């Protein structure tokens, strides 16, 4: 048996991340069960909900089972202002301070910029210059309204999820960021917006993730954008999620005890063995087989090898 070196452990922990840093969730539309289940399973450092949350109770009550398991962030969507309940269960929640709209927050080691809501041409069509917007800010709209026209003495509830030029501009003039999360899609989507691309490029982000369209799309992977594009972009479907950094192998992580056992048995060669297709595992690699629910069989093989057998 070869001795285990600490450098092996370091390499292994980098190779198979024990838990993801960030997970992005597509529009829940009231169903937060998939979010809770995924957080319990993958234990990400932080999550971001991509809007249209429509929690049926205050969001902190809906997400109580995972409040202590991960850091929760979100941007709002257009449907989060559909009814008083939709609005109150989000903006009246204890998690309201976790709205990323219009700002950049460092989350799990990434600078994450957020732009919630949608563009509505009655306020501002972002294909037109800022100066041509009907209203430059929510405050300008409010001032134009008679008192009896207001909702809770402010702008109409619906426009609480409209993107105003001043909010967009403030974000555009912010320091650089790593990731941009939006409800609206970038221009590559048939219903996307160049203004999202311009924001992403000005902020210098490497990644744009959006909701709203109920489609899981890897724009580069699906051939809709080239790898030379200034940023990667993903759409996330309702009930679905995106993990970041992305596990490009498509594999999950084998359990840590199994990795430790492999290191005991193979020492510096553990990684090589874990990543080599094995005939006893239907041609899958031990790492993939274990991550896919077959950890017991891989453990048994390692035990057999450890005790002098061959596998
Ligand atoms: Fe939406």
mmCIF file with all atom_site columns, N, CA and C and ligand atoms in Angstrom, residues 27 29 51-52 77-79 118 183 211-214, ligand 1:
data_model
loop_
_atom_site.group_PDB
_atom_site.id
_atom_site.type_symbol
_atom_site.label_atom_id
_atom_site.label_alt_id
_atom_site.label_comp_id
_atom_site.label_asym_id
_atom_site.label_entity_id
_atom_site.label_seq_id
_atom_site.pdbx_PDB_ins_code
_atom_site.Cartn_x
_atom_site.Cartn_y
_atom_site.Cartn_z
_atom_site.occupancy
_atom_site.B_iso_or_equiv
_atom_site.pdbx_formal_charge
_atom_site.auth_seq_id
_atom_site.auth_comp_id
_atom_site.auth_asym_id
_atom_site.auth_atom_id
_atom_site.pdbx_PDB_model_num
ATOM   1  N  N   . UNK A 1 27  ? -37.863 30.196 -11.519 1.00 0.00 ? 27  UNK A N   1
ATOM   2  C  CA  . UNK A 1 27  ? -39.076 30.773 -10.933 1.00 0.00 ? 27  UNK A CA  1
ATOM   3  C  C   . UNK A 1 27  ? -39.889 29.752 -10.125 1.00 0.00 ? 27  UNK A C   1
ATOM   4  N  N   . UNK A 1 29  ? -42.824 30.188 -8.521  1.00 0.00 ? 29  UNK A N   1
ATOM   5  C  CA  . UNK A 1 29  ? -44.284 30.347 -8.665  1.00 0.00 ? 29  UNK A CA  1
ATOM   6  C  C   . UNK A 1 29  ? -45.039 29.650 -7.539  1.00 0.00 ? 29  UNK A C   1
ATOM   7  N  N   . UNK A 1 51  ? -36.575 34.955 -9.262  1.00 0.00 ? 51  UNK A N   1
ATOM   8  C  CA  . UNK A 1 51  ? -37.783 35.757 -9.420  1.00 0.00 ? 51  UNK A CA  1
ATOM   9  C  C   . UNK A 1 51  ? -39.035 34.938 -9.649  1.00 0.00 ? 51  UNK A C   1
ATOM   10 N  N   . UNK A 1 52  ? -40.201 35.645 -9.667  1.00 0.00 ? 52  UNK A N   1
ATOM   11 C  CA  . UNK A 1 52  ? -41.512 34.989 -9.710  1.00 0.00 ? 52  UNK A CA  1
ATOM   12 C  C   . UNK A 1 52  ? -41.596 33.935 -8.613  1.00 0.00 ? 52  UNK A C   1
ATOM   13 N  N   . UNK A 1 77  ? -39.462 38.931 -9.560  1.00 0.00 ? 77  UNK A N   1
ATOM   14 C  CA  . UNK A 1 77  ? -39.930 38.825 -10.941 1.00 0.00 ? 77  UNK A CA  1
ATOM   15 C  C   . UNK A 1 77  ? -41.212 39.620 -11.140 1.00 0.00 ? 77  UNK A C   1
ATOM   16 N  N   . UNK A 1 78  ? -41.683 39.660 -12.370 1.00 0.00 ? 78  UNK A N   1
ATOM   17 C  CA  . UNK A 1 78  ? -42.894 40.429 -12.661 1.00 0.00 ? 78  UNK A CA  1
ATOM   18 C  C   . UNK A 1 78  ? -44.113 39.904 -11.913 1.00 0.00 ? 78  UNK A C   1
ATOM   19 N  N   . UNK A 1 79  ? -44.191 38.582 -11.697 1.00 0.00 ? 79  UNK A N   1
ATOM   20 C  CA  . UNK A 1 79  ? -45.376 38.035 -11.021 1.00 0.00 ? 79  UNK A CA  1
ATOM   21 C  C   . UNK A 1 79  ? -45.361 38.245 -9.508  1.00 0.00 ? 79  UNK A C   1
ATOM   22 N  N   . UNK A 1 118 ? -38.970 43.396 -14.700 1.00 0.00 ? 118 UNK A N   1
ATOM   23 C  CA  . UNK A 1 118 ? -38.960 43.356 -16.172 1.00 0.00 ? 118 UNK A CA  1
ATOM   24 C  C   . UNK A 1 118 ? -39.036 44.785 -16.728 1.00 0.00 ? 118 UNK A C   1
ATOM   25 N  N   . UNK A 1 183 ? -34.014 38.680 -13.868 1.00 0.00 ? 183 UNK A N   1
ATOM   26 C  CA  . UNK A 1 183 ? -35.239 37.966 -14.211 1.00 0.00 ? 183 UNK A CA  1
ATOM   27 C  C   . UNK A 1 183 ? -35.365 37.946 -15.735 1.00 0.00 ? 183 UNK A C   1
ATOM   28 N  N   . UNK A 1 211 ? -34.115 33.931 -15.089 1.00 0.00 ? 211 UNK A N   1
ATOM   29 C  CA  . UNK A 1 211 ? -35.334 33.119 -14.966 1.00 0.00 ? 211 UNK A CA  1
ATOM   30 C  C   . UNK A 1 211 ? -36.339 33.557 -16.016 1.00 0.00 ? 211 UNK A C   1
ATOM   31 N  N   . UNK A 1 212 ? -37.623 33.679 -15.600 1.00 0.00 ? 212 UNK A N   1
ATOM   32 C  CA  . UNK A 1 212 ? -38.706 34.306 -16.373 1.00 0.00 ? 212 UNK A CA  1
ATOM   33 C  C   . UNK A 1 212 ? -39.254 33.462 -17.521 1.00 0.00 ? 212 UNK A C   1
ATOM   34 N  N   . UNK A 1 213 ? -38.405 32.780 -18.273 1.00 0.00 ? 213 UNK A N   1
ATOM   35 C  CA  . UNK A 1 213 ? -38.887 32.120 -19.486 1.00 0.00 ? 213 UNK A CA  1
ATOM   36 C  C   . UNK A 1 213 ? -39.128 30.616 -19.332 1.00 0.00 ? 213 UNK A C   1
ATOM   37 N  N   . UNK A 1 214 ? -38.916 30.101 -18.134 1.00 0.00 ? 214 UNK A N   1
ATOM   38 C  CA  . UNK A 1 214 ? -39.229 28.686 -17.866 1.00 0.00 ? 214 UNK A CA  1
ATOM   39 C  C   . UNK A 1 214 ? -38.539 27.735 -18.845 1.00 0.00 ? 214 UNK A C   1
HETATM 40 FE FE1 . LIG B 2 .   ? -41.479 36.241 -15.025 1.00 0.00 ? 1   LIG B FE1 1
#
